Amino acid sequence: MSVSFKLDDHQMALQGLARDFALAEIRPVAAQYDKSGEFPWPVVKKAWEVGLSNLSMPEQYGGGGLSGLDSCIVSEELAFGCAGIAAGISITDLACIPIVLAGDEEQKQRYLGEICSTGKMAALCVTEPEAGSDVSAISTTAKKSGDDYVLSGSKCFITNGSVADYYVVFATTDKSMGQKGLCAFVVPRETQGVTVGKKEDKMGQRASDTSEVVFQDVLVPSANRLGAEGQGFKLIMQTFNRSRPAVASSAVGLSRAAMEYSLEYAKTRSQFGMPIIFNQAIMFMLSDMARDIEASRLLAWKAAWLGDMGLDNAKEAAMAKVTAADAAMRITTDAVQIHGGYGYIKDYPVEKLMRDAKVLQIYEGTSQIQKLLIMRSMLK
Ligand SMILES: Cc1cc2nc3c(=O)[nH]c(=O)nc-3n(C[C@H](O)[C@H](O)[C@H](O)COP(=O)(O)OP(=O)(O)OC[C@H]3O[C@@H](n4cnc5c(N)ncnc54)[C@H](O)[C@@H]3O)c2cc1C
């Protein structure tokens, strides 16, 4: 397939649908959910009704069947509305990537089919108190017991943790084997021994749910294991290669919102007898924003496109994630600066954007970890 920067009719329709939804359904309630920290159920349900959920799941199970690139386009628009609410809408799709990649036909029909047809939610459970960047240090155990496994351990910082119906859980069958001991399981929330712990009170993206999930002697049938034993680490990395371009695109959407608010403000705010936009210092901040947004979007699209072509995109996915996340932090910080004192006040939207941007440098692998991954690819 040749490279084109022109979106086709289907992609433009999708972009329009997501942008209209962001402006009509997300933006008007973004500040309210940021303040309350409640989960935005009405918006998430509506997104499912209009077909903006489960977009990358295959069509035969009721998903949108979208390519990685198409998902980036939607992701940017939803985060343009509010990155926290966008996470609530799209994390189920992300959490189910291991099922799409490693699930057998029966598992796909059962889990993806049910999630797509009912709007049920899922969460991806990787991180633990002692295993963050170092995924191979996971210590949630999966002990074989006849035809079942017994899962025990605690997961922290889990997006959708307290609202999910299904958990995709990474655990170790043998901790001494490090990354070679990992494997993944689908665990329904109602299974005995599963409890939702503390819901985190966050700096930003407060509409998204982030909670602890505890598994205590949870009996899981072997039929719920995704792929073979020992394949878990590879599966997490493959999952991140698919999810990072979309996360980068959400950073682009958030950055675009910050740039638009800043441009508008700079044109209307006057000091020293003229709009502040006529100061070169302000112009340069705005032009840097536009440049960073364009560069981040192109990296995200390229990383997604490589994945869609079935090519290795580990390096490009990491490049897109770190570039877009770091750009979002710079852009939102400058947006507050352009707004002066008003930018620091909650009545204006940019202080929320700055808080929302920070976690983009942390989740789905920190910016430092993305740089390590890029370097590792260069050394290959
Ligand atoms: C809002 C939110 C939502 C999240 N959602 C999910 C989710 O849905 N599912 C899930 O499993 N996890 C989730 N996470 C967890 C997230 O992926 C981790 O927080 C992240 O991977 C970092 O792990 P850590 O917090 O333990 O930090 P650590 O790994 O302890 O890192 C601390 C610092 O050290 C740096 N560092 C660590 N190792 C190195 C190294 N080798 N070289 C250089 N620097 C290094 C890091 O970059 C960071 O700056 C979420 C986190 C947050 C805050």
mmCIF file of C-alpha atoms and ligand atoms in Angstrom, residues 91 124-129 131-134 156-159 202 208 210 359 362-369 372, ligand 1:
data_model
loop_
_atom_site.group_PDB
_atom_site.id
_atom_site.type_symbol
_atom_site.label_atom_id
_atom_site.label_comp_id
_atom_site.label_asym_id
_atom_site.label_seq_id
_atom_site.Cartn_x
_atom_site.Cartn_y
_atom_site.Cartn_z
ATOM 1 C CA ILE A 91 -9.694 1.525 27.564
ATOM 2 C CA LEU A 124 -5.767 -4.457 31.588
ATOM 3 C CA CYS A 125 -4.017 -5.586 34.780
ATOM 4 C CA VAL A 126 -0.235 -5.495 34.442
ATOM 5 C CA THR A 127 1.196 -3.072 37.026
ATOM 6 C CA GLU A 128 1.839 -4.101 40.628
ATOM 7 C CA PRO A 129 3.217 -2.182 43.602
ATOM 8 C CA ALA A 131 6.429 -4.141 39.214
ATOM 9 C CA GLY A 132 5.880 -0.934 37.267
ATOM 10 C CA SER A 133 8.344 -0.227 34.470
ATOM 11 C CA ASP A 134 9.878 -3.648 35.109
ATOM 12 C CA CYS A 156 -2.406 -1.197 41.128
ATOM 13 C CA PHE A 157 -3.206 1.888 39.016
ATOM 14 C CA ILE A 158 -5.638 -0.115 36.887
ATOM 15 C CA THR A 159 -7.654 2.042 34.489
ATOM 16 C CA LYS A 202 -5.637 11.709 40.782
ATOM 17 C CA SER A 208 -11.040 7.987 34.155
ATOM 18 C CA THR A 210 -7.912 4.208 38.349
ATOM 19 C CA VAL A 359 0.107 11.125 33.056
ATOM 20 C CA ILE A 362 3.776 7.878 32.788
ATOM 21 C CA TYR A 363 1.172 5.296 31.723
ATOM 22 C CA GLU A 364 1.658 2.776 28.901
ATOM 23 C CA GLY A 365 5.372 2.974 29.783
ATOM 24 C CA THR A 366 7.070 6.146 31.010
ATOM 25 C CA SER A 367 8.912 8.514 28.667
ATOM 26 C CA GLN A 368 12.210 7.140 29.990
ATOM 27 C CA ILE A 369 11.158 3.573 29.183
ATOM 28 C CA LEU A 372 15.186 2.775 26.379
HETATM 29 C C1 LIG B 1 -3.533 7.157 35.728
HETATM 30 C C2 LIG B 1 -2.787 5.881 35.519
HETATM 31 C C3 LIG B 1 -3.391 4.861 34.793
HETATM 32 C C4 LIG B 1 -2.736 3.639 34.628
HETATM 33 N N1 LIG B 1 -3.385 2.603 34.000
HETATM 34 C C5 LIG B 1 -2.832 1.362 34.012
HETATM 35 C C6 LIG B 1 -3.559 0.221 33.539
HETATM 36 O O1 LIG B 1 -4.699 0.324 33.049
HETATM 37 N N2 LIG B 1 -2.986 -1.001 33.628
HETATM 38 C C7 LIG B 1 -1.738 -1.189 34.148
HETATM 39 O O2 LIG B 1 -1.281 -2.309 34.221
HETATM 40 N N3 LIG B 1 -1.018 -0.121 34.606
HETATM 41 C C8 LIG B 1 -1.527 1.137 34.557
HETATM 42 N N4 LIG B 1 -0.822 2.217 35.042
HETATM 43 C C9 LIG B 1 0.510 2.009 35.583
HETATM 44 C C10 LIG B 1 1.608 2.603 34.719
HETATM 45 O O3 LIG B 1 1.769 1.867 33.553
HETATM 46 C C11 LIG B 1 2.880 2.652 35.589
HETATM 47 O O4 LIG B 1 2.662 3.648 36.571
HETATM 48 C C12 LIG B 1 4.130 2.939 34.784
HETATM 49 O O5 LIG B 1 4.451 1.852 33.950
HETATM 50 C C13 LIG B 1 5.325 3.275 35.674
HETATM 51 O O6 LIG B 1 5.478 2.348 36.696
HETATM 52 P P1 LIG B 1 5.679 2.864 38.212
HETATM 53 O O7 LIG B 1 4.593 3.834 38.472
HETATM 54 O O8 LIG B 1 5.813 1.704 39.093
HETATM 55 O O9 LIG B 1 7.032 3.688 38.151
HETATM 56 P P2 LIG B 1 8.521 3.087 38.269
HETATM 57 O O10 LIG B 1 8.681 1.970 37.305
HETATM 58 O O11 LIG B 1 8.843 2.842 39.690
HETATM 59 O O12 LIG B 1 9.371 4.316 37.745
HETATM 60 C C14 LIG B 1 9.663 5.449 38.555
HETATM 61 C C15 LIG B 1 10.565 6.385 37.747
HETATM 62 O O13 LIG B 1 11.780 5.707 37.421
HETATM 63 C C16 LIG B 1 11.979 5.698 36.017
HETATM 64 N N5 LIG B 1 12.620 4.433 35.624
HETATM 65 C C17 LIG B 1 12.265 3.175 35.995
HETATM 66 N N6 LIG B 1 13.083 2.280 35.421
HETATM 67 C C18 LIG B 1 13.948 2.996 34.641
HETATM 68 C C19 LIG B 1 15.010 2.648 33.789
HETATM 69 N N7 LIG B 1 15.372 1.368 33.579
HETATM 70 N N8 LIG B 1 15.687 3.636 33.164
HETATM 71 C C20 LIG B 1 15.354 4.937 33.347
HETATM 72 N N9 LIG B 1 14.333 5.334 34.142
HETATM 73 C C21 LIG B 1 13.639 4.371 34.778
HETATM 74 C C22 LIG B 1 10.597 5.841 35.418
HETATM 75 O O14 LIG B 1 10.652 6.389 34.095
HETATM 76 C C23 LIG B 1 9.947 6.799 36.413
HETATM 77 O O15 LIG B 1 10.327 8.109 36.100
HETATM 78 C C24 LIG B 1 -1.444 3.459 35.160
HETATM 79 C C25 LIG B 1 -0.828 4.511 35.857
HETATM 80 C C26 LIG B 1 -1.481 5.696 36.041
HETATM 81 C C27 LIG B 1 -0.817 6.791 36.837
#
